[in-house]
Amino acid sequence: MDEQQQTLLNFMWEQSDKLLIQMLQHIGLTFISLFAAVLIGVPLGILIARKKELSGTVLSVAGILQTIPSIALLGFMIPVLGIGAKPAIVALFLYALLPIIRNTYTGITGVNPAVKEAAVAMGMSEWQTLFSVELPLATSVILAGIRTATVINVGVATLASYIAAGGLGEFIFGGISLNNTNMILTGAIPAALLALLFDFLLSRAQRLSFKTVGTAMKIAPALLILLASLYFIPSAYGGKLTAGFTPEFMGRQDGNLGLQSKYGLTIHTIVISDAVMYKAAYENQLDIISGYSTDGRLKAYDLFTLQDDKGIFPPYYAAPIVSNKALRKFPQLEKTLNLLSDKINDSIMTDLNYRVDYLHQSPEKVAKDFLMANNLWRQEANSNTGIIRLGSKIFGEQYILANIYSMLIKGYTNYGVATKTGLGGTKICFDALTNDQIDLYPEYTGTGLLTILQPTQRTIDSLAGDKDKTYQYVKKEFQRRYAVKWLKPIGFNNTYALMMRQKQAQDLGIETISNLKHYLESN
Amino acid sequence: MIKVQNVSKSFGNTDAVKDISFEVKAEENLILLGPSGCGKTTTLKMINTLIKPSAGTIYIDGRDVMHQSPTILRRSIGYVLQNNGLFPHFTVAQNIAVVPQLLKWEKRRTEKRIRELLEKLHLSPNYLQAYPHELSGGQQQRVGLARALVADPPLLLMDEPFGALDNVTRSKIHDEFKALDELKRKTIIMVTHDVQEAFELGDRICLMDKGAIVQAGTPTELLFKPINTFVSDFLKEQRLSLEFKTIQLLDLWNWLPAGNNQQQMNTLSAETDLWTGLESFKFNEVEVICILHHQKNEFRTVEFEQLMAAFYQYKRTLSNG
């Protein structure tokens, strides 16, 4: 089946189970945090309307919280609250605070002073004035704040999937990683519709007459709690072990799809960004993760790689890929890049990654140390005969490789180097290469095969996970289709792998993925 | 009933009210009159402690207002605001029922009282479920008055109550106001900047300027015995009509020509003011009017010119005296 030709509706229909779960999670996340924000924000707004000297401080603190980029706010939460729903809810709560506090404040201070004076002069106490005059008259302004907060939350909640809190972001980020437009839209369209729906409903609530607004206010808390509780429906049925897979892994044939079709593996899965996945496994929040076999954190967190006994993960041998145009323009380039060929095996790469990811050494230092140790390092030569544009994807290993290549080029040639590191994904890197925005970047054979070439299943089967066959195939096809050359492999195989904590794997006697399936199905 | 003693109020460096003292007797209508910024509204609001005095004491029935629970005190004082201050999210019925609800009246008692008031204020019960914005300005003002009167408080404070109304509506409400029996039993302190209104509705007037009382007295005293030029200047523009309205036919009795002591068709009481007397010539299209002096049981039949002549003679005596 060719995924490209699949229509959006087909895709949504196929994924309807997941879509429903993600939507419930999304609504739940939005409203749990909104409920908390109303609970805190409205009284805070009332307080600063009473004590105006506090209003500046409170509003600017809430304003500053609002300016923190959402993804960074989620990042700040992880060390404190770990992964999952908790940090996501706290982050969303913080975002929702400002509009609610500000509108409560504006609403209350905006009540006609004559009406307020009348209330006091009739002999109402401060609380009576608040509840029977000020709050009812401020309701529509407060609701406008809640409406803003809701729309913000529906949007920001898509980021919650980065830290394993679920929601429609799982489709969106999976789709971005896999360059699957249908998948992106399957997440994005419902998210947009949810935002529009809640915006519309709240705008109607805002226009309620004074007659009905009282009743509406009584129903509102119950409705909020109901919507908030939707989050817990999907997680009510869990399993023995919990897996955390990246959005990309979730959608790949050589990922979760293959696990399901080839192994028949079904496991309680949450979607999580690889930045926090390893630590979460180490801290027992996850049991199985989809890692990379050369990831430095493997070593840092003492993780055990399950053997892929049915061979669903194709070989991912790394090699620089260069546009033909650059090779012609810079004759010394190929020879220089090939200096690294067969120099880095799996364990060396894991160690290099470990230094960067875990010991927090800079990629430059790790690259230089490696070259020195292998007698490859040379002082920078004059660079005046052109600039080579070097790309890399956005993870540590690629940064290290980019630095190594940069130093080699500077040391062995007269070329200068401009690096464009941190490109967001395979598709972005590759498009930059074919559009002549970069000259080269390190790529993996398996990725080249499955993500870029996307051959038929028969072709994939014919390569049968064979290292050399795969390399030869991508080399030939890239040259033919894109005028891009695969240089010699660097040596290591950074393939997908399932990993567990060493101790848990031993305790459960799990060494292969088949063992894992067997364990999950027993008792 | 009310005693204001050496009361001052300053906001920051501005002295809004400077050491004023006055008393209001039970069932008296006292008007606080003066140009804007003279401190009259501040004075009014200190009586129900909406504003706390900086110095001095205010007593209601001998008790210092600052020594009472402000909410309980205010529930026993009717308050009518400029622009009515009705609660826009309450119906007319709910607006009027605010104080009874605070006083925890039984529902039936409240309803009965509201219907009674609506009738007295010439408001249709159809308006009970209406919201304030659905009413005209005059109707809103009546609801505001009903809200202040509902718990039958002995004291009523009114802050420019008719200020937002057009002239026609205002004079109509003035007439109703004077005719309303509920109000006759009340002590009323009203703030206004409208001289006509002050003279029409007030038993006594406190004319204020720059936070102090310039002169306090009956309308006649202010008109004919002003203590300084500020007072006479303040009344100058409407002097003639004020005089017509202040002087009663009784005052002119000695200058009215005796004679023909027969009662006629158009007989006015001698307690009628001169303004009404003069107007009745025009309204009734008559050459003469007949005036009855109840105590003496005498009649005078006079022509328009004779009445005016009596007025000038009366004024001459006043200025000589």
JSON list of C-alpha atoms in Angstrom, two decimals, chain B residues 19-127:
[
{"chain": "B", "resi": 19, "resn": "ASP", "atom": "CA", "xyz": [-15.89, 72.43, 59.60]},
{"chain": "B", "resi": 20, "resn": "ILE", "atom": "CA", "xyz": [-19.62, 72.47, 58.89]},
{"chain": "B", "resi": 21, "resn": "SER", "atom": "CA", "xyz": [-22.44, 72.07, 61.37]},
{"chain": "B", "resi": 22, "resn": "PHE", "atom": "CA", "xyz": [-26.19, 71.89, 60.87]},
{"chain": "B", "resi": 23, "resn": "GLU", "atom": "CA", "xyz": [-29.24, 70.08, 62.17]},
{"chain": "B", "resi": 24, "resn": "VAL", "atom": "CA", "xyz": [-32.22, 68.54, 60.46]},
{"chain": "B", "resi": 25, "resn": "LYS", "atom": "CA", "xyz": [-35.49, 68.07, 62.31]},
{"chain": "B", "resi": 26, "resn": "ALA", "atom": "CA", "xyz": [-37.67, 65.02, 61.87]},
{"chain": "B", "resi": 27, "resn": "GLU", "atom": "CA", "xyz": [-39.90, 65.13, 58.78]},
{"chain": "B", "resi": 28, "resn": "GLU", "atom": "CA", "xyz": [-38.06, 68.15, 57.47]},
{"chain": "B", "resi": 29, "resn": "ASN", "atom": "CA", "xyz": [-36.83, 68.50, 53.87]},
{"chain": "B", "resi": 30, "resn": "LEU", "atom": "CA", "xyz": [-33.34, 69.94, 53.92]},
{"chain": "B", "resi": 31, "resn": "ILE", "atom": "CA", "xyz": [-31.73, 70.90, 50.65]},
{"chain": "B", "resi": 32, "resn": "LEU", "atom": "CA", "xyz": [-27.96, 71.09, 50.27]},
{"chain": "B", "resi": 33, "resn": "LEU", "atom": "CA", "xyz": [-27.62, 73.64, 47.49]},
{"chain": "B", "resi": 34, "resn": "GLY", "atom": "CA", "xyz": [-24.55, 75.05, 45.81]},
{"chain": "B", "resi": 35, "resn": "PRO", "atom": "CA", "xyz": [-22.34, 75.16, 42.73]},
{"chain": "B", "resi": 36, "resn": "SER", "atom": "CA", "xyz": [-20.50, 71.99, 41.71]},
{"chain": "B", "resi": 37, "resn": "GLY", "atom": "CA", "xyz": [-17.49, 71.23, 43.88]},
{"chain": "B", "resi": 38, "resn": "CYS", "atom": "CA", "xyz": [-18.94, 73.00, 46.91]},
{"chain": "B", "resi": 39, "resn": "GLY", "atom": "CA", "xyz": [-18.86, 69.85, 49.04]},
{"chain": "B", "resi": 40, "resn": "LYS", "atom": "CA", "xyz": [-22.61, 69.17, 49.14]},
{"chain": "B", "resi": 41, "resn": "THR", "atom": "CA", "xyz": [-22.40, 65.59, 47.84]},
{"chain": "B", "resi": 42, "resn": "THR", "atom": "CA", "xyz": [-19.46, 64.81, 50.13]},
{"chain": "B", "resi": 43, "resn": "THR", "atom": "CA", "xyz": [-21.54, 66.07, 53.04]},
{"chain": "B", "resi": 44, "resn": "LEU", "atom": "CA", "xyz": [-24.46, 63.86, 52.04]},
{"chain": "B", "resi": 45, "resn": "LYS", "atom": "CA", "xyz": [-22.30, 60.76, 51.68]},
{"chain": "B", "resi": 46, "resn": "MET", "atom": "CA", "xyz": [-20.77, 61.25, 55.10]},
{"chain": "B", "resi": 47, "resn": "ILE", "atom": "CA", "xyz": [-24.20, 60.82, 56.63]},
{"chain": "B", "resi": 48, "resn": "ASN", "atom": "CA", "xyz": [-24.49, 57.18, 55.55]},
{"chain": "B", "resi": 49, "resn": "THR", "atom": "CA", "xyz": [-20.70, 56.72, 55.91]},
{"chain": "B", "resi": 50, "resn": "LEU", "atom": "CA", "xyz": [-20.04, 56.15, 52.20]},
{"chain": "B", "resi": 51, "resn": "ILE", "atom": "CA", "xyz": [-17.34, 58.72, 52.93]},
{"chain": "B", "resi": 52, "resn": "LYS", "atom": "CA", "xyz": [-15.63, 58.82, 56.31]},
{"chain": "B", "resi": 53, "resn": "PRO", "atom": "CA", "xyz": [-15.27, 62.30, 57.83]},
{"chain": "B", "resi": 54, "resn": "SER", "atom": "CA", "xyz": [-11.74, 63.50, 58.57]},
{"chain": "B", "resi": 55, "resn": "ALA", "atom": "CA", "xyz": [-12.97, 65.30, 61.66]},
{"chain": "B", "resi": 56, "resn": "GLY", "atom": "CA", "xyz": [-16.21, 65.99, 63.49]},
{"chain": "B", "resi": 57, "resn": "THR", "atom": "CA", "xyz": [-19.22, 63.85, 64.33]},
{"chain": "B", "resi": 58, "resn": "ILE", "atom": "CA", "xyz": [-22.56, 63.08, 62.73]},
{"chain": "B", "resi": 59, "resn": "TYR", "atom": "CA", "xyz": [-25.43, 61.89, 64.91]},
{"chain": "B", "resi": 60, "resn": "ILE", "atom": "CA", "xyz": [-28.62, 60.24, 63.74]},
{"chain": "B", "resi": 61, "resn": "ASP", "atom": "CA", "xyz": [-31.16, 60.11, 66.59]},
{"chain": "B", "resi": 62, "resn": "GLY", "atom": "CA", "xyz": [-28.34, 60.86, 68.97]},
{"chain": "B", "resi": 63, "resn": "ARG", "atom": "CA", "xyz": [-26.08, 58.01, 67.85]},
{"chain": "B", "resi": 64, "resn": "ASP", "atom": "CA", "xyz": [-22.71, 58.60, 66.20]},
{"chain": "B", "resi": 65, "resn": "VAL", "atom": "CA", "xyz": [-22.88, 57.06, 62.71]},
{"chain": "B", "resi": 66, "resn": "MET", "atom": "CA", "xyz": [-19.26, 55.97, 62.83]},
{"chain": "B", "resi": 67, "resn": "HIS", "atom": "CA", "xyz": [-19.98, 53.84, 65.88]},
{"chain": "B", "resi": 68, "resn": "GLN", "atom": "CA", "xyz": [-22.55, 51.68, 64.08]},
{"chain": "B", "resi": 69, "resn": "SER", "atom": "CA", "xyz": [-22.22, 48.74, 61.71]},
{"chain": "B", "resi": 70, "resn": "PRO", "atom": "CA", "xyz": [-22.11, 50.46, 58.34]},
{"chain": "B", "resi": 71, "resn": "THR", "atom": "CA", "xyz": [-24.23, 47.83, 56.58]},
{"chain": "B", "resi": 72, "resn": "ILE", "atom": "CA", "xyz": [-26.98, 47.86, 59.21]},
{"chain": "B", "resi": 73, "resn": "LEU", "atom": "CA", "xyz": [-26.93, 51.67, 59.31]},
{"chain": "B", "resi": 74, "resn": "ARG", "atom": "CA", "xyz": [-27.23, 51.95, 55.53]},
{"chain": "B", "resi": 75, "resn": "ARG", "atom": "CA", "xyz": [-30.10, 49.47, 55.33]},
{"chain": "B", "resi": 76, "resn": "SER", "atom": "CA", "xyz": [-32.07, 51.86, 57.55]},
{"chain": "B", "resi": 77, "resn": "ILE", "atom": "CA", "xyz": [-31.41, 54.90, 55.34]},
{"chain": "B", "resi": 78, "resn": "GLY", "atom": "CA", "xyz": [-32.98, 55.34, 51.91]},
{"chain": "B", "resi": 79, "resn": "TYR", "atom": "CA", "xyz": [-30.54, 56.44, 49.22]},
{"chain": "B", "resi": 80, "resn": "VAL", "atom": "CA", "xyz": [-31.35, 57.80, 45.77]},
{"chain": "B", "resi": 81, "resn": "LEU", "atom": "CA", "xyz": [-28.52, 58.49, 43.35]},
{"chain": "B", "resi": 82, "resn": "GLN", "atom": "CA", "xyz": [-28.04, 60.74, 40.41]},
{"chain": "B", "resi": 83, "resn": "ASN", "atom": "CA", "xyz": [-28.52, 58.61, 37.26]},
{"chain": "B", "resi": 84, "resn": "ASN", "atom": "CA", "xyz": [-30.47, 56.28, 39.57]},
{"chain": "B", "resi": 85, "resn": "GLY", "atom": "CA", "xyz": [-27.67, 53.69, 39.99]},
{"chain": "B", "resi": 86, "resn": "LEU", "atom": "CA", "xyz": [-30.08, 50.82, 39.32]},
{"chain": "B", "resi": 87, "resn": "PHE", "atom": "CA", "xyz": [-28.54, 47.36, 38.98]},
{"chain": "B", "resi": 88, "resn": "PRO", "atom": "CA", "xyz": [-28.61, 46.71, 35.24]},
{"chain": "B", "resi": 89, "resn": "HIS", "atom": "CA", "xyz": [-28.63, 42.93, 35.70]},
{"chain": "B", "resi": 90, "resn": "PHE", "atom": "CA", "xyz": [-31.62, 42.95, 38.05]},
{"chain": "B", "resi": 91, "resn": "THR", "atom": "CA", "xyz": [-35.27, 43.28, 37.02]},
{"chain": "B", "resi": 92, "resn": "VAL", "atom": "CA", "xyz": [-37.29, 46.16, 38.40]},
{"chain": "B", "resi": 93, "resn": "ALA", "atom": "CA", "xyz": [-38.72, 43.80, 41.03]},
{"chain": "B", "resi": 94, "resn": "GLN", "atom": "CA", "xyz": [-35.26, 42.55, 42.01]},
{"chain": "B", "resi": 95, "resn": "ASN", "atom": "CA", "xyz": [-33.91, 46.09, 42.15]},
{"chain": "B", "resi": 96, "resn": "ILE", "atom": "CA", "xyz": [-36.62, 47.23, 44.52]},
{"chain": "B", "resi": 97, "resn": "ALA", "atom": "CA", "xyz": [-36.30, 44.07, 46.62]},
{"chain": "B", "resi": 98, "resn": "VAL", "atom": "CA", "xyz": [-32.59, 44.56, 47.40]},
{"chain": "B", "resi": 99, "resn": "VAL", "atom": "CA", "xyz": [-32.98, 46.01, 50.87]},
{"chain": "B", "resi": 100, "resn": "PRO", "atom": "CA", "xyz": [-35.87, 43.71, 51.94]},
{"chain": "B", "resi": 101, "resn": "GLN", "atom": "CA", "xyz": [-33.69, 40.80, 50.90]},
{"chain": "B", "resi": 102, "resn": "LEU", "atom": "CA", "xyz": [-30.79, 42.12, 52.97]},
{"chain": "B", "resi": 103, "resn": "LEU", "atom": "CA", "xyz": [-33.21, 42.52, 55.87]},
{"chain": "B", "resi": 104, "resn": "LYS", "atom": "CA", "xyz": [-34.46, 38.97, 55.22]},
{"chain": "B", "resi": 105, "resn": "TRP", "atom": "CA", "xyz": [-38.09, 39.91, 54.78]},
{"chain": "B", "resi": 106, "resn": "GLU", "atom": "CA", "xyz": [-40.57, 37.22, 53.89]},
{"chain": "B", "resi": 107, "resn": "LYS", "atom": "CA", "xyz": [-41.16, 36.97, 50.18]},
{"chain": "B", "resi": 108, "resn": "ARG", "atom": "CA", "xyz": [-44.86, 37.77, 50.42]},
{"chain": "B", "resi": 109, "resn": "ARG", "atom": "CA", "xyz": [-44.28, 40.87, 52.48]},
{"chain": "B", "resi": 110, "resn": "THR", "atom": "CA", "xyz": [-41.75, 42.16, 49.95]},
{"chain": "B", "resi": 111, "resn": "GLU", "atom": "CA", "xyz": [-44.07, 41.51, 47.03]},
{"chain": "B", "resi": 112, "resn": "LYS", "atom": "CA", "xyz": [-46.97, 43.25, 48.71]},
{"chain": "B", "resi": 113, "resn": "ARG", "atom": "CA", "xyz": [-44.86, 46.26, 49.56]},
{"chain": "B", "resi": 114, "resn": "ILE", "atom": "CA", "xyz": [-43.45, 46.52, 46.03]},
{"chain": "B", "resi": 115, "resn": "ARG", "atom": "CA", "xyz": [-46.95, 46.47, 44.49]},
{"chain": "B", "resi": 116, "resn": "GLU", "atom": "CA", "xyz": [-48.10, 49.13, 46.91]},
{"chain": "B", "resi": 117, "resn": "LEU", "atom": "CA", "xyz": [-45.15, 51.38, 46.03]},
{"chain": "B", "resi": 118, "resn": "LEU", "atom": "CA", "xyz": [-45.54, 50.89, 42.29]},
{"chain": "B", "resi": 119, "resn": "GLU", "atom": "CA", "xyz": [-49.12, 52.04, 42.56]},
{"chain": "B", "resi": 120, "resn": "LYS", "atom": "CA", "xyz": [-48.17, 55.12, 44.54]},
{"chain": "B", "resi": 121, "resn": "LEU", "atom": "CA", "xyz": [-45.43, 55.96, 42.06]},
{"chain": "B", "resi": 122, "resn": "HIS", "atom": "CA", "xyz": [-47.73, 55.41, 39.06]},
{"chain": "B", "resi": 123, "resn": "LEU", "atom": "CA", "xyz": [-45.69, 52.56, 37.63]},
{"chain": "B", "resi": 124, "resn": "SER", "atom": "CA", "xyz": [-47.48, 49.67, 35.94]},
{"chain": "B", "resi": 125, "resn": "PRO", "atom": "CA", "xyz": [-46.89, 46.23, 37.51]},
{"chain": "B", "resi": 126, "resn": "ASN", "atom": "CA", "xyz": [-46.10, 45.10, 33.96]},
{"chain": "B", "resi": 127, "resn": "TYR", "atom": "CA", "xyz": [-42.68, 46.63, 34.47]}
]
